[in-house]
Structures are given as C-alpha cells and as structure tokens.
Coordinates of C-alpha atoms in Angstrom, one line a residue:
Chain A
M1 CA 12.6 -4.7 -12.9
N2 CA 12.6 -1.2 -12.3
W3 CA 15.5 1.0 -11.3
A4 CA 13.5 4.1 -9.2
V5 CA 12.2 0.7 -7.3
I6 CA 15.6 -0.6 -7.0
R7 CA 16.8 2.9 -6.2
K8 CA 14.6 3.4 -3.4
T9 CA 14.9 0.2 -1.9
A10 CA 19.0 0.3 -1.9
S11 CA 18.6 4.0 0.1
D12 CA 16.6 3.3 2.6
S13 CA 18.5 0.1 3.3
L14 CA 21.7 1.2 3.1
L15 CA 22.2 3.3 6.3
L16 CA 20.8 0.1 8.0
L17 CA 23.2 -2.3 6.1
F18 CA 26.1 -0.4 7.0
A19 CA 25.5 -0.1 10.6
T20 CA 25.0 -3.9 10.5
M21 CA 28.3 -4.6 8.9
A22 CA 30.1 -2.1 11.1
G23 CA 28.7 -3.9 14.2
I24 CA 29.7 -7.5 13.0
F25 CA 33.0 -6.6 11.7
V26 CA 33.6 -4.6 15.3
F27 CA 31.9 -7.3 17.2
E28 CA 34.8 -9.8 15.0
I29 CA 37.6 -7.7 15.9
V30 CA 37.0 -7.5 19.3
F31 CA 36.3 -11.4 19.6
C32 CA 39.8 -11.7 18.5
R33 CA 41.2 -9.7 21.0
V34 CA 39.1 -11.9 23.6
V35 CA 40.9 -14.6 22.1
E36 CA 44.4 -13.3 21.8
Q37 CA 44.1 -13.0 25.5
M38 CA 42.6 -16.2 26.7
P39 CA 45.2 -18.4 28.2
A40 CA 44.9 -21.8 26.2
E41 CA 44.5 -23.9 29.7
L42 CA 41.2 -21.6 30.6
G43 CA 39.9 -22.4 27.2
G44 CA 40.4 -26.3 26.9
G45 CA 39.2 -26.0 30.8
L46 CA 35.9 -24.6 29.8
L47 CA 35.2 -26.8 26.9
S48 CA 35.5 -29.7 29.5
Q49 CA 32.5 -28.5 31.5
K50 CA 30.1 -30.0 29.7
W51 CA 27.3 -27.4 29.4
V52 CA 30.0 -25.4 27.5
K53 CA 30.8 -28.3 25.3
D54 CA 26.9 -28.2 24.7
I55 CA 26.8 -24.5 24.0
V56 CA 29.6 -24.6 21.7
R57 CA 28.2 -27.5 19.8
F58 CA 25.1 -25.9 19.7
L59 CA 26.7 -22.7 17.6
L60 CA 28.7 -24.3 15.7
G61 CA 27.3 -28.1 14.8
A62 CA 30.4 -29.6 16.3
D63 CA 32.9 -30.3 19.1
L64 CA 35.4 -27.4 19.5
T65 CA 38.0 -30.1 21.4
E66 CA 37.8 -31.9 17.7
L67 CA 39.9 -29.1 16.4
F68 CA 41.0 -26.9 18.8
T69 CA 42.9 -24.3 17.0
S70 CA 42.6 -20.6 15.8
T71 CA 40.8 -21.6 12.9
G72 CA 38.4 -24.2 14.9
V73 CA 38.1 -21.3 17.5
M74 CA 37.4 -18.3 15.0
T75 CA 34.5 -20.7 13.7
I76 CA 32.5 -19.0 16.9
G77 CA 32.9 -15.4 15.4
F78 CA 30.8 -16.5 12.9
S79 CA 28.4 -18.4 14.4
N80 CA 27.0 -16.5 17.4
S81 CA 24.1 -14.5 19.1
I82 CA 25.3 -10.8 17.8
V83 CA 26.2 -12.1 14.1
Y84 CA 22.6 -13.6 14.4
A85 CA 20.5 -10.9 15.9
L86 CA 22.5 -8.3 13.7
S87 CA 21.9 -10.0 10.4
F88 CA 18.4 -11.3 11.2
I89 CA 17.3 -7.4 12.0
F90 CA 19.1 -6.2 8.8
L91 CA 16.9 -9.0 7.2
L92 CA 13.3 -8.6 8.9
T93 CA 13.8 -5.0 8.3
T94 CA 14.8 -5.1 4.6
C95 CA 12.3 -8.0 3.7
S96 CA 9.3 -6.8 5.7
R97 CA 9.8 -3.4 4.0
I98 CA 8.4 -3.4 0.3
V99 CA 4.7 -5.3 0.8
A100 CA 3.5 -5.7 4.6
G101 CA 5.6 -2.6 5.3
E102 CA 4.2 -0.3 2.5
V103 CA 0.7 -1.7 3.0
D104 CA 0.8 -1.2 6.4
R105 CA 2.0 2.7 6.7
G106 CA -0.4 3.2 3.3
T107 CA 2.3 4.6 0.8
S108 CA 1.5 1.0 -0.9
D109 CA -1.3 2.9 -3.0
L110 CA 1.4 5.3 -3.5
L111 CA 3.7 2.1 -5.2
L112 CA 1.2 0.1 -6.6
A113 CA -0.6 2.6 -8.3
L114 CA 2.5 3.6 -10.7
P115 CA 3.0 1.4 -13.8
I116 CA 5.1 -1.2 -12.4
S117 CA 3.9 -5.1 -12.4
R118 CA 4.0 -6.5 -8.9
I119 CA 6.7 -9.1 -9.9
A120 CA 9.3 -6.0 -10.8
V121 CA 8.2 -4.3 -7.4
Y122 CA 9.0 -7.9 -6.0
A123 CA 11.9 -8.8 -8.1
S124 CA 13.3 -5.1 -7.5
A125 CA 13.4 -5.3 -4.0
S126 CA 14.3 -8.8 -4.1
L127 CA 16.9 -7.8 -5.7
V128 CA 18.7 -5.3 -3.5
W129 CA 18.7 -7.9 -0.2
I130 CA 19.7 -10.6 -2.1
V131 CA 22.8 -8.3 -3.0
A132 CA 23.2 -6.9 0.4
C133 CA 23.8 -10.4 1.6
V134 CA 26.8 -10.8 -0.4
P135 CA 28.7 -8.3 2.0
L136 CA 27.0 -8.9 4.9
S137 CA 28.3 -12.5 5.0
L138 CA 31.6 -11.3 4.2
M139 CA 31.6 -9.5 7.5
P140 CA 33.1 -12.2 10.0
I141 CA 36.2 -13.1 7.3
L142 CA 37.0 -9.6 7.1
G143 CA 36.1 -8.9 11.1
V144 CA 38.3 -12.1 11.8
Y145 CA 40.7 -11.4 9.0
T146 CA 41.9 -7.2 10.1
G147 CA 41.5 -8.7 13.5
T148 CA 44.1 -11.5 13.9
H149 CA 46.5 -9.2 12.1
W150 CA 45.6 -6.5 15.2
F151 CA 46.3 -9.0 17.6
Q152 CA 48.8 -12.3 17.6
L153 CA 46.9 -15.2 18.4
K154 CA 49.0 -18.7 19.3
E155 CA 48.8 -19.6 15.4
P156 CA 48.3 -18.4 12.3
V157 CA 44.5 -18.6 10.9
E158 CA 44.0 -20.5 7.8
Y159 CA 41.5 -18.0 5.9
R160 CA 41.1 -20.2 3.0
L161 CA 39.4 -22.7 5.5
L162 CA 36.7 -19.7 6.5
W163 CA 35.6 -19.2 3.0
L164 CA 33.6 -22.2 3.8
P165 CA 31.2 -20.8 6.7
T166 CA 31.5 -17.4 5.2
M167 CA 30.1 -19.4 2.0
N168 CA 27.4 -21.1 3.7
L169 CA 26.4 -18.2 5.9
L170 CA 25.5 -16.5 2.8
F171 CA 23.1 -18.7 1.9
L172 CA 21.7 -19.2 5.5
F173 CA 20.9 -15.0 4.7
W174 CA 19.4 -15.3 1.4
A175 CA 17.4 -18.1 3.2
V176 CA 16.5 -16.0 5.7
G177 CA 15.6 -13.3 3.6
G178 CA 13.1 -15.6 1.6
I179 CA 11.2 -16.5 3.9
S180 CA 11.0 -13.0 5.3
M181 CA 9.7 -12.1 2.0
L182 CA 6.8 -14.6 1.9
F183 CA 5.3 -13.6 5.2
S184 CA 5.8 -9.5 4.4
A185 CA 3.9 -10.5 1.1
L186 CA 1.3 -13.0 3.3
Y187 CA 0.6 -10.0 5.6
T188 CA -0.8 -6.6 5.5
R189 CA 1.0 -5.6 9.0
R190 CA 4.8 -5.3 9.3
G191 CA 4.6 -6.6 13.0
P192 CA 3.2 -9.9 12.4
A193 CA 5.0 -10.4 9.3
V194 CA 8.2 -9.8 11.0
G195 CA 6.7 -11.7 14.1
V196 CA 6.2 -15.0 12.6
V197 CA 9.8 -14.8 10.9
I198 CA 11.4 -14.1 14.8
A199 CA 9.5 -17.3 15.8
V200 CA 10.7 -19.4 13.0
L201 CA 14.1 -18.6 13.7
I202 CA 13.7 -18.9 17.4
F203 CA 12.2 -22.2 16.4
S204 CA 15.2 -23.4 14.5
L205 CA 17.5 -22.1 17.7
M206 CA 15.2 -23.9 20.3
I207 CA 15.7 -27.3 18.1
N208 CA 19.3 -26.7 17.2
F209 CA 19.7 -26.4 21.3
L210 CA 17.7 -28.9 22.4
A211 CA 18.9 -31.2 19.7
Q212 CA 22.2 -32.3 21.6
N213 CA 21.3 -33.7 23.9
W214 CA 17.7 -34.9 23.4
S215 CA 17.7 -37.1 20.8
D216 CA 13.6 -37.6 19.7
I217 CA 14.5 -33.7 18.8
N218 CA 17.2 -34.5 16.8
K219 CA 14.9 -36.5 15.1
I220 CA 12.8 -33.2 13.5
A221 CA 16.5 -31.1 13.5
F222 CA 16.3 -31.2 9.5
L223 CA 12.9 -28.4 10.5
S224 CA 15.7 -26.6 11.8
L225 CA 17.1 -24.1 9.4
L226 CA 20.2 -23.7 11.2
N227 CA 20.7 -27.1 11.0
Y228 CA 22.0 -26.3 7.6
Y229 CA 24.6 -23.7 9.1
K230 CA 27.3 -25.8 11.0
P231 CA 30.6 -24.1 10.2
L232 CA 33.4 -26.2 12.4
P233 CA 32.1 -29.1 10.2
L234 CA 32.6 -27.3 7.1
V235 CA 36.5 -26.2 8.4
K236 CA 37.1 -29.7 10.1
N237 CA 36.3 -31.2 6.8
Q238 CA 37.6 -28.3 4.8
A239 CA 35.0 -29.2 2.4
L240 CA 31.7 -27.4 1.6
R241 CA 28.7 -29.2 2.3
W242 CA 26.4 -29.2 -0.5
D243 CA 23.2 -30.8 0.4
H244 CA 23.1 -28.0 3.1
L245 CA 23.5 -25.3 0.3
A246 CA 21.2 -27.3 -1.5
V247 CA 18.1 -27.1 1.3
L248 CA 19.0 -23.6 2.0
S249 CA 18.6 -22.7 -1.9
G250 CA 16.1 -25.0 -2.1
V251 CA 14.2 -22.6 1.5
L252 CA 15.0 -19.6 -0.4
A253 CA 13.9 -20.3 -3.7
T254 CA 10.0 -21.8 -2.6
T255 CA 9.1 -19.2 0.3
W256 CA 10.9 -16.2 -2.7
A257 CA 8.4 -17.9 -5.1
A258 CA 5.7 -18.7 -3.0
G259 CA 5.6 -14.7 -1.4
L260 CA 5.9 -13.6 -5.2
I261 CA 2.8 -15.2 -6.5
Y262 CA 0.4 -14.7 -3.8
F263 CA 1.5 -10.8 -3.5
S264 CA 0.9 -10.3 -7.2
R265 CA -2.4 -12.2 -6.6
R266 CA -3.6 -10.6 -3.5
D267 CA -5.7 -7.6 -2.7
I268 CA -4.2 -4.6 -1.7
P269 CA -6.5 -2.5 0.9
A270 CA -6.8 1.0 1.9
A271 CA -4.7 2.5 4.1
Chain B
M1 CA -5.1 4.9 -29.5
Y2 CA -6.7 7.0 -26.3
K3 CA -8.5 8.6 -28.9
R4 CA -10.0 5.3 -30.7
V5 CA -11.5 4.4 -26.7
M6 CA -14.7 5.6 -26.5
D7 CA -15.3 4.5 -22.7
A8 CA -12.3 5.6 -20.5
V9 CA -14.0 3.3 -17.7
L10 CA -16.4 0.3 -18.5
T11 CA -17.1 -2.4 -16.0
S12 CA -19.9 -5.4 -16.3
D13 CA -21.3 -6.9 -13.1
L14 CA -18.3 -5.8 -11.0
T15 CA -18.8 -7.3 -8.0
K16 CA -16.6 -8.0 -5.0
R17 CA -16.9 -9.8 -2.3
Y18 CA -15.4 -10.3 0.9
G19 CA -16.3 -13.9 2.5
E20 CA -19.9 -13.6 2.9
N21 CA -19.7 -9.6 2.9
E22 CA -20.5 -8.9 -0.5
V23 CA -19.6 -4.7 -0.8
L24 CA -20.2 -4.3 -4.6
K25 CA -23.4 -6.0 -6.4
Q26 CA -23.0 -5.9 -9.9
V27 CA -21.9 -2.6 -10.7
S28 CA -22.3 -1.6 -14.4
L29 CA -20.6 2.0 -15.1
R30 CA -19.5 3.3 -18.1
V31 CA -17.6 6.8 -17.5
R32 CA -17.4 8.2 -22.0
A33 CA -14.2 9.5 -22.7
G34 CA -13.2 12.9 -22.5
S35 CA -15.9 13.2 -19.6
L36 CA -15.7 14.9 -16.3
F37 CA -17.6 12.5 -14.0
G38 CA -18.9 12.7 -10.4
F39 CA -19.0 9.2 -8.9
L40 CA -21.1 10.0 -5.9
G41 CA -22.1 7.7 -2.8
P42 CA -22.3 8.1 1.5
N43 CA -19.0 6.7 2.8
G44 CA -18.7 2.8 2.5
A45 CA -21.2 2.7 -0.3
G46 CA -18.2 0.8 -2.9
K47 CA -16.4 4.3 -4.2
T48 CA -12.8 3.8 -3.3
T49 CA -13.6 -0.4 -3.7
T50 CA -14.6 0.1 -7.7
I51 CA -11.5 2.6 -7.5
R52 CA -8.9 0.0 -6.3
I53 CA -10.8 -2.6 -9.0
L54 CA -10.1 -0.2 -11.8
L55 CA -6.3 0.6 -10.6
G56 CA -5.5 -3.2 -10.5
L57 CA -4.9 -2.7 -6.4
L58 CA -8.3 -5.4 -5.8
R59 CA -9.2 -8.2 -7.7
A60 CA -13.2 -9.0 -9.1
S61 CA -14.9 -11.3 -7.3
S62 CA -17.1 -11.2 -10.7
G63 CA -17.5 -9.3 -13.4
S64 CA -15.7 -7.2 -15.9
A65 CA -13.8 -4.0 -15.5
T66 CA -12.1 -2.6 -18.9
V67 CA -10.1 0.5 -18.2
L68 CA -8.9 3.1 -21.6
G69 CA -10.2 -0.2 -23.5
Q70 CA -7.3 -2.6 -21.1
E71 CA -8.9 -5.1 -18.4
A72 CA -7.8 -3.7 -15.4
W73 CA -6.1 -6.8 -13.5
S74 CA -4.4 -8.4 -16.0
E75 CA -3.4 -5.4 -17.6
G76 CA -3.1 -3.1 -14.8
H77 CA 0.3 -2.5 -14.9
R78 CA 0.4 -1.0 -19.1
L79 CA -2.8 0.5 -18.0
R80 CA -1.4 2.7 -14.9
A81 CA 1.1 4.4 -17.4
R82 CA -1.6 6.2 -18.8
V83 CA -3.6 6.9 -15.4
G84 CA -3.1 9.2 -12.6
Y85 CA -4.5 8.4 -9.0
L86 CA -5.2 10.3 -5.9
P87 CA -5.7 7.6 -3.0
G88 CA -8.3 9.3 -0.4
D89 CA -6.0 8.8 2.4
V90 CA -3.2 9.8 0.6
R91 CA 0.1 9.3 2.4
F92 CA 3.8 9.6 1.3
Y93 CA 7.6 8.2 2.5
D94 CA 7.9 10.9 5.3
G95 CA 11.7 10.7 5.0
M96 CA 11.9 11.9 1.8
T97 CA 10.8 16.1 0.2
G98 CA 8.0 16.7 -1.7
R99 CA 10.6 17.0 -4.6
S100 CA 12.4 13.3 -4.1
T101 CA 9.0 12.3 -4.1
L102 CA 8.1 13.3 -7.7
A103 CA 11.3 12.8 -8.7
F104 CA 10.5 9.2 -7.6
I105 CA 7.4 8.4 -9.2
N106 CA 8.7 10.3 -12.4
R107 CA 11.7 8.0 -13.0
A108 CA 9.3 4.8 -12.0
R109 CA 7.2 6.2 -14.3
R110 CA 9.8 7.1 -17.3
A111 CA 7.7 10.2 -17.2
G112 CA 9.3 13.3 -18.0
A113 CA 7.2 15.2 -16.6
Q114 CA 10.2 17.9 -14.6
R115 CA 8.2 20.3 -16.3
E116 CA 5.2 20.0 -15.4
I117 CA 6.1 19.3 -11.5
E118 CA 7.7 22.7 -11.5
R119 CA 4.3 24.2 -13.4
L120 CA 2.3 22.2 -11.0
A121 CA 3.9 23.2 -7.9
S122 CA 3.9 27.1 -8.9
V123 CA 0.1 27.0 -9.6
F124 CA -0.2 25.1 -6.2
E125 CA 2.5 26.9 -4.0
L126 CA 3.9 24.4 -2.9
D127 CA 7.2 24.0 -1.5
L128 CA 8.7 20.9 -3.1
G129 CA 12.4 21.6 -0.5
K130 CA 10.4 20.6 2.3
R131 CA 10.5 17.2 4.0
V132 CA 7.2 15.4 3.8
R133 CA 7.1 14.8 7.6
N134 CA 6.5 18.4 7.8
Y135 CA 4.3 19.2 5.6
S136 CA 1.0 20.0 6.9
R137 CA -2.5 17.9 5.4
G138 CA -3.3 20.1 2.9
M139 CA 0.4 20.5 1.3
K140 CA 0.4 16.5 1.7
Q141 CA -3.0 16.7 -0.6
K142 CA -1.4 18.8 -2.8
L143 CA 1.7 16.7 -3.2
G144 CA -1.0 13.7 -4.1
I145 CA -2.8 16.1 -6.4
L146 CA 1.1 16.4 -8.4
A147 CA 2.0 13.0 -7.7
A148 CA -1.4 12.3 -9.7
M149 CA -1.5 14.7 -12.5
A150 CA 1.8 15.7 -13.5
H151 CA 2.3 13.1 -16.3
R152 CA -0.6 14.2 -17.6
P153 CA -2.9 11.3 -17.5
D154 CA -5.7 10.1 -19.8
L155 CA -7.5 9.1 -17.0
L156 CA -7.4 10.8 -14.0
I157 CA -9.3 9.0 -10.9
L158 CA -9.6 10.7 -7.8
D159 CA -10.7 9.6 -4.6
E160 CA -12.5 12.7 -2.5
P161 CA -9.7 14.5 -3.8
T162 CA -10.3 17.6 -2.4
T163 CA -10.2 17.0 1.4
A164 CA -7.8 19.3 3.0
L165 CA -7.5 21.9 1.2
D166 CA -8.7 25.7 1.8
P167 CA -11.5 27.6 -0.6
L168 CA -8.5 29.0 -3.0
V169 CA -7.0 25.9 -4.1
K170 CA -10.0 24.2 -4.6
Q171 CA -10.8 26.9 -7.2
V172 CA -7.3 26.4 -8.5
F173 CA -7.9 22.5 -8.7
N174 CA -11.4 22.6 -10.6
D175 CA -9.8 25.3 -13.2
E176 CA -7.0 22.3 -13.9
L177 CA -9.5 19.8 -13.9
R178 CA -11.6 21.6 -16.5
T179 CA -8.4 22.3 -18.8
F180 CA -7.4 18.3 -17.9
V181 CA -11.4 17.7 -19.6
R182 CA -10.9 20.2 -22.7
E183 CA -7.5 18.6 -24.2
G184 CA -9.9 15.2 -24.2
R185 CA -8.6 13.8 -20.9
T186 CA -11.7 12.0 -18.5
V187 CA -11.9 12.8 -15.0
L188 CA -13.2 10.2 -12.7
F189 CA -14.2 12.8 -9.5
S190 CA -14.8 10.2 -6.8
S191 CA -17.3 12.0 -3.9
H192 CA -19.4 12.3 -0.9
T193 CA -19.1 16.7 -1.2
L194 CA -22.5 16.8 -3.7
S195 CA -21.6 20.6 -4.0
E196 CA -18.6 20.2 -5.4
V197 CA -19.6 17.2 -7.8
E198 CA -22.5 19.8 -8.8
E199 CA -20.0 22.5 -10.0
L200 CA -17.8 20.2 -11.7
C201 CA -19.2 17.1 -13.3
D202 CA -21.7 16.6 -16.3
E203 CA -22.1 13.0 -15.8
V204 CA -22.8 11.3 -12.5
A205 CA -23.2 8.0 -11.0
I206 CA -24.7 7.3 -7.3
L207 CA -23.2 4.5 -5.6
R208 CA -25.1 2.9 -2.3
G209 CA -24.8 0.0 -0.4
G210 CA -22.1 -1.8 -3.1
R211 CA -24.7 -0.5 -5.9
I212 CA -24.9 1.8 -8.4
I213 CA -28.8 3.3 -7.7
E214 CA -28.3 5.7 -10.6
A215 CA -25.9 7.1 -13.5
N216 CA -26.8 9.6 -16.0
H217 CA -25.8 13.8 -16.9
I218 CA -26.5 15.4 -14.1
D219 CA -29.2 17.8 -15.3
K220 CA -31.6 14.8 -15.9
L221 CA -30.8 13.3 -12.7
R222 CA -32.2 17.2 -10.9
S223 CA -35.0 16.7 -13.4
R224 CA -36.1 13.3 -11.7
A225 CA -35.7 14.8 -7.7
V226 CA -37.8 16.4 -5.7
R227 CA -38.2 20.1 -6.2
R228 CA -39.2 23.0 -3.3
V229 CA -42.2 24.8 -4.4
E230 CA -43.3 28.4 -2.4
V231 CA -46.8 29.1 -3.6
V232 CA -48.4 32.8 -2.4
F233 CA -52.1 32.7 -2.6
S234 CA -54.0 35.9 -3.7
D235 CA -56.4 35.0 -1.3
H236 CA -57.9 33.0 0.8
S237 CA -60.7 30.7 -1.4
P238 CA -61.1 27.0 -1.4
R239 CA -58.2 25.8 -3.7
P240 CA -58.3 22.4 -5.2
A241 CA -57.3 19.4 -3.9
P242 CA -53.5 19.6 -4.4
P243 CA -52.2 16.4 -6.8
G244 CA -50.9 13.8 -4.9
G245 CA -47.1 14.4 -6.2
L246 CA -47.2 17.3 -3.3
R247 CA -45.7 17.1 -0.3
V248 CA -46.9 19.7 2.0
A249 CA -44.7 21.4 4.8
R250 CA -46.6 24.2 5.8
D251 CA -49.8 25.9 4.8
A252 CA -50.8 29.1 6.7
D253 CA -51.2 32.7 6.3
G254 CA -52.0 32.4 1.9
V255 CA -48.2 30.5 2.0
L256 CA -48.0 26.9 1.2
Q257 CA -44.7 25.4 1.3
A258 CA -44.2 22.2 -0.3
A259 CA -41.9 19.2 -1.7
W260 CA -43.1 17.8 -5.6
T261 CA -41.3 14.9 -6.7
G262 CA -42.3 13.7 -10.9
D263 CA -43.1 16.0 -13.6
V264 CA -44.1 19.6 -13.0
T265 CA -46.5 19.8 -15.8
E266 CA -49.0 18.0 -12.9
L267 CA -48.2 21.3 -10.3
I268 CA -48.4 24.1 -13.1
A269 CA -52.0 22.1 -13.8
W270 CA -53.3 22.8 -10.3
L271 CA -51.4 26.0 -9.7
G272 CA -53.6 26.5 -12.8
R273 CA -56.3 26.2 -11.4
C274 CA -55.9 28.0 -8.2
A275 CA -56.0 31.9 -7.2
V276 CA -51.7 32.2 -7.2
R277 CA -50.1 35.3 -6.8
D278 CA -46.1 34.2 -6.9
V279 CA -44.7 30.8 -7.4
T280 CA -41.3 29.8 -6.9
I281 CA -40.4 26.0 -8.0
A282 CA -36.4 25.8 -7.0
Q283 CA -34.1 23.4 -8.7
P284 CA -33.2 21.0 -6.3
S285 CA -29.2 21.2 -5.6
L286 CA -27.6 17.7 -5.3
E287 CA -27.9 17.6 -1.9
D288 CA -32.0 17.3 -2.4
L289 CA -31.0 14.9 -5.3
F290 CA -28.8 12.8 -2.6
L291 CA -31.6 12.8 0.2
A292 CA -34.1 11.8 -2.9
Y293 CA -31.8 8.3 -3.2
Y294 CA -30.4 7.8 -0.1
A295 CA -33.4 8.0 2.3
D296 CA -33.2 5.3 4.2
T297 CA -35.0 1.7 2.6
E298 CA -36.4 1.4 6.3
L299 CA -38.3 4.6 5.9
K300 CA -41.4 4.7 5.1
K301 CA -42.7 7.1 2.1
E302 CA -44.7 9.6 5.0
E303 CA -41.7 9.4 6.9
L304 CA -39.4 10.4 4.4
A305 CA -42.1 12.9 3.9
V306 CA -42.0 14.7 7.2
V307 CA -37.8 14.4 7.5
E308 CA -38.2 16.4 3.8
A309 CA -40.7 18.9 5.0
H310 CA -38.9 19.6 8.1
R311 CA -35.5 20.2 6.2
M312 CA -37.6 22.8 4.0
E313 CA -39.3 24.3 6.9
R314 CA -35.2 25.2 8.0
R315 CA -35.0 26.5 5.0
S316 CA -37.5 29.2 5.2
R317 CA -36.2 30.0 8.2

C-alpha cells in the first residue's frame, strides 16, 4: 500500500461520501416522519393490495404483513431505491476512479510511472472504499435511530434487530464495490466500466422483482446480487443469514482478486 | 549501484503486437549510462510504445527490456524510483494546484525533493499556487518537467518534451538537461523535431515503422547522410562525367547544385579534375539525415533524387 495514494483517493472521495451519507440519513428521517403520520389502517389497507405486497416483498425479501411492526416497517428504510441509488452512485464513482478513470482522463501515466506497484495502487484505492462502506452502511440505522427519536411511532423500534440488515447491507456494498473494481480494471474508459456494473445491478433488481410472481425466474434468482440481501427475514428470524454473507463475501473476494490480477498484467494505453 | 551499470537502457529484439498488428519489430536499443540519447522517429514510429515498455506500462510481446540493470516489466516499480518520465501528452489532476500535485508525487516517491521542486519552479518561473485547470499548455508542460526531474533520477525519459515550450524556456530546459548529464545521469530524449536532438544529443537512434533503422553517434550518422554540394566553375569548358553518387539538381551558368551521398573522396577527386573557382560541401542537418532514412520505401531512388533536388532548389532560392 502507498500512503500518498490512500490519502489522495480518500480526499477525492470524501465530499461524495459525506453527501451520500447525508442523503441516506435525511431520507431515513423523512421516512420515519412519513411512517409516524401514516394511519395504521391505511398501511394495512395498502398492504392488502397485491401489487403493493409484491413491491414490498421485492424490496424486503418477505411479506411485510408477517411482521407488521415498527421494526418490520423500518426495514423499508434499509432497502429502497433511494438508499440503493445513492450508495451505488458513490461506489461506482469511487471504484471506477483508480483504473478506468485514470486511464480515461490520461492521468494513469502520472500515477503508474511512480515507484508503486500496481498491486499497491489497487489495494490502496480499494482500502478507501472498503472502509468508506462502513459509515455508509451505518447511515440507515443512524437515520432510523434519529428519526424515531424525533417522531414517535406507535410502538418502539428494536434497534438491536436493525443491526442485522445493517451488517448484510455492508456486505452488499462490498460485493458491489468488488464488481465495480473488476470492470474498472477491465476497461480503459470509465463510461463502459460503470455501464456494465449498472447493467449487473439492474439485472439483479429485475430478477428479484420478477421472481416474486414468476416461478421460472425464481429458479435463477440465485444469480441476483440482491437475492442475498433480504432485510425483513433477518429481522423476523432475528438471525443473520451466514450463507448470504458468504456468497456476498465470495463475490467481493473473487471479483476484487480478478480485477487485481487483470490490472497487474494489463497494458496501460497512452492518453 | 548505478555507477556499475554500463547501459541505462538495453533492449533486445523487443516486439510488441496488438493482435495481428506489430507495432514494434525486434527493437534492439542500447543507451549508454551518462549519455544524452536522442530517440528519433515520426509520429507512429513506435517511440512511445518503446518508452512505455521501458516504464512497465506496456508488456512486450517478446524480447527483453532492461532499465538501469533491472527488468522493465517484473521490476518496474523498483526501477521507477530511479527514473523520471515526462509523457508526450502530460495530464494532471485538474482540481489540484501545481504545488499539491508535486507534493503528492513527492510523497508517493518518498523522494524528499521539496528543495529541488522550489528550485526548478524558480528556474522555470512556474506559479505552483494555481490550480492545474487554470494552467496553460506550456505551464502544464513545465509542471510535467518538474514532476519528472525533481527527484534527480538516474534516468530521465522524455517523450516529446519541448512541445508547448517557448524558445527561452527550451533554452533553460536544455541547460538543465546538460547539467543532468554532467552529473552522470542519463537522458532518453524522444522527438520528431530533429533540430533539438541535433542541438542536445550525442547519440541517436532512428525508429521507423516499429524498427530501429539506425543507432549511432550523431557525427557518424551525419557522415552517412546526403551532403549539399554547390560548385562554381571557373570556365565553361567541358567537364569529366560526374561520379554516380552526385544527384544534380541544377547545372547552369557555371554553377552546379547537387546532392552527394557517401564517401566524399570520390567527389573531391572529380572536383580536382574540373576547373573549380569555388566549392561548398555543406554538412547535412538532421533534416537531411531524416529524409535519407525516412524517404518512403515506395519511392524509387530516382524519385527520391528529384524530391531531394527540389528541396535543394528551394533552399538555394
């Protein structure tokens, strides 16, 4: 690892990290306010609609009516398009910066002509986003914690149970980061590198959504990254899914290592 | 360790292929330690590809490349501590200032070159407080020079370094390079501007179409190249037939303008048999040298002679 590269990557990522964290944090507070104001009958009524049920099941990985408590409802704050969009934008931006981004803007010559091995460059840049994922994944629970103190819900939230999806979310972020690093190492242009990862994520979302009502699709649901992040069942069963964490860890390790191997052997074209 | 290395750069049969396209063809290059070595070639000849292999940015398809006694690919990160590199199209992080850019490079190199950075910034009159995005092209080039030279590397690799530099700065830059070489360091100077290589370098290699077509001392290369000959005859009496190496561009009013290739002994012998009032045999510039080596292979010799004759005519006007 090289301290100068770590420091530079961190300073390049800091502003976006804070903005992303703030965005998720504010969203969770707003979400608590919405839940506080929503009459219980309206929530129950909405959940009786099939299409609402499907969407909630797609987001949370289980039927919310099975755990229609404040804690169960709060898992929506851990798995929704705002949290995904903000955090994935951060990950894609940060992870595509050091290889594809550097080559794309022509600064790779400056960086890779330094006496730093490519392994050290890759590892130094990775350390930044791997560490950054920790505060990022804490934002939903911190937001819910703050929000539920400001806005009184009908019943108390069991925060200890919300640590379970928090942990799972961290592993999901790491897996997405690993995939982003792989495609960043494969490409010389940032656009395609980011585009492929977005396609992978959309594929995951689509599979997850379609699998709710389509048994054939359900057979290939294991291919979806989001299949291994289901917050509601974690809270309901009050236990981590170690198999899911193992899969996400495997995705991280495999893609990160493949990216490292490719990057350390590839040609770096001139600007 | 550096003192013991005889060759700063040594490549053997270096080849680089992209699929079917062979961009470097068995390039064998030797850059003596402590020399200012010119690396000449037109755009697309393979100069940058060779340099990128030397820096470990590209992997050779076959052949070997050794820099300062270390293998360029496998030991790249170690040897880069002793190498400075200025890319042809130098780019920086736009949001950083010149000073923070150099500080980053200095930290990454663990070079402790702060005093040298300040000295070079003063010599090149570069404002390090500005953000790079506000730099002109010339300022970015100066920043690139500082980044490459500040840690006083044993080998300085410069890819088209004087692009965007004004003549005064070029002079300062050339002085710095000469100092570098006087200190026993090596400079590999890639260019397609022949005059600057002629001014600076003592050895040169010419690359064309991915192949080294010549590598030698500049003086020796000059001796092989076309010379410009102008003879003023003292009368209009018939002259013996000129030797085969003389390509006549103009022969009128007792003045002959021609190009001569090869050993001048034969030419002088012929001139001795003629009634000559004045004669000029000009040393070839590297422009002439370049033309001699770079004439398109599709051109026949006669056509080449016509091209050369036209060029000389233009010069004589």
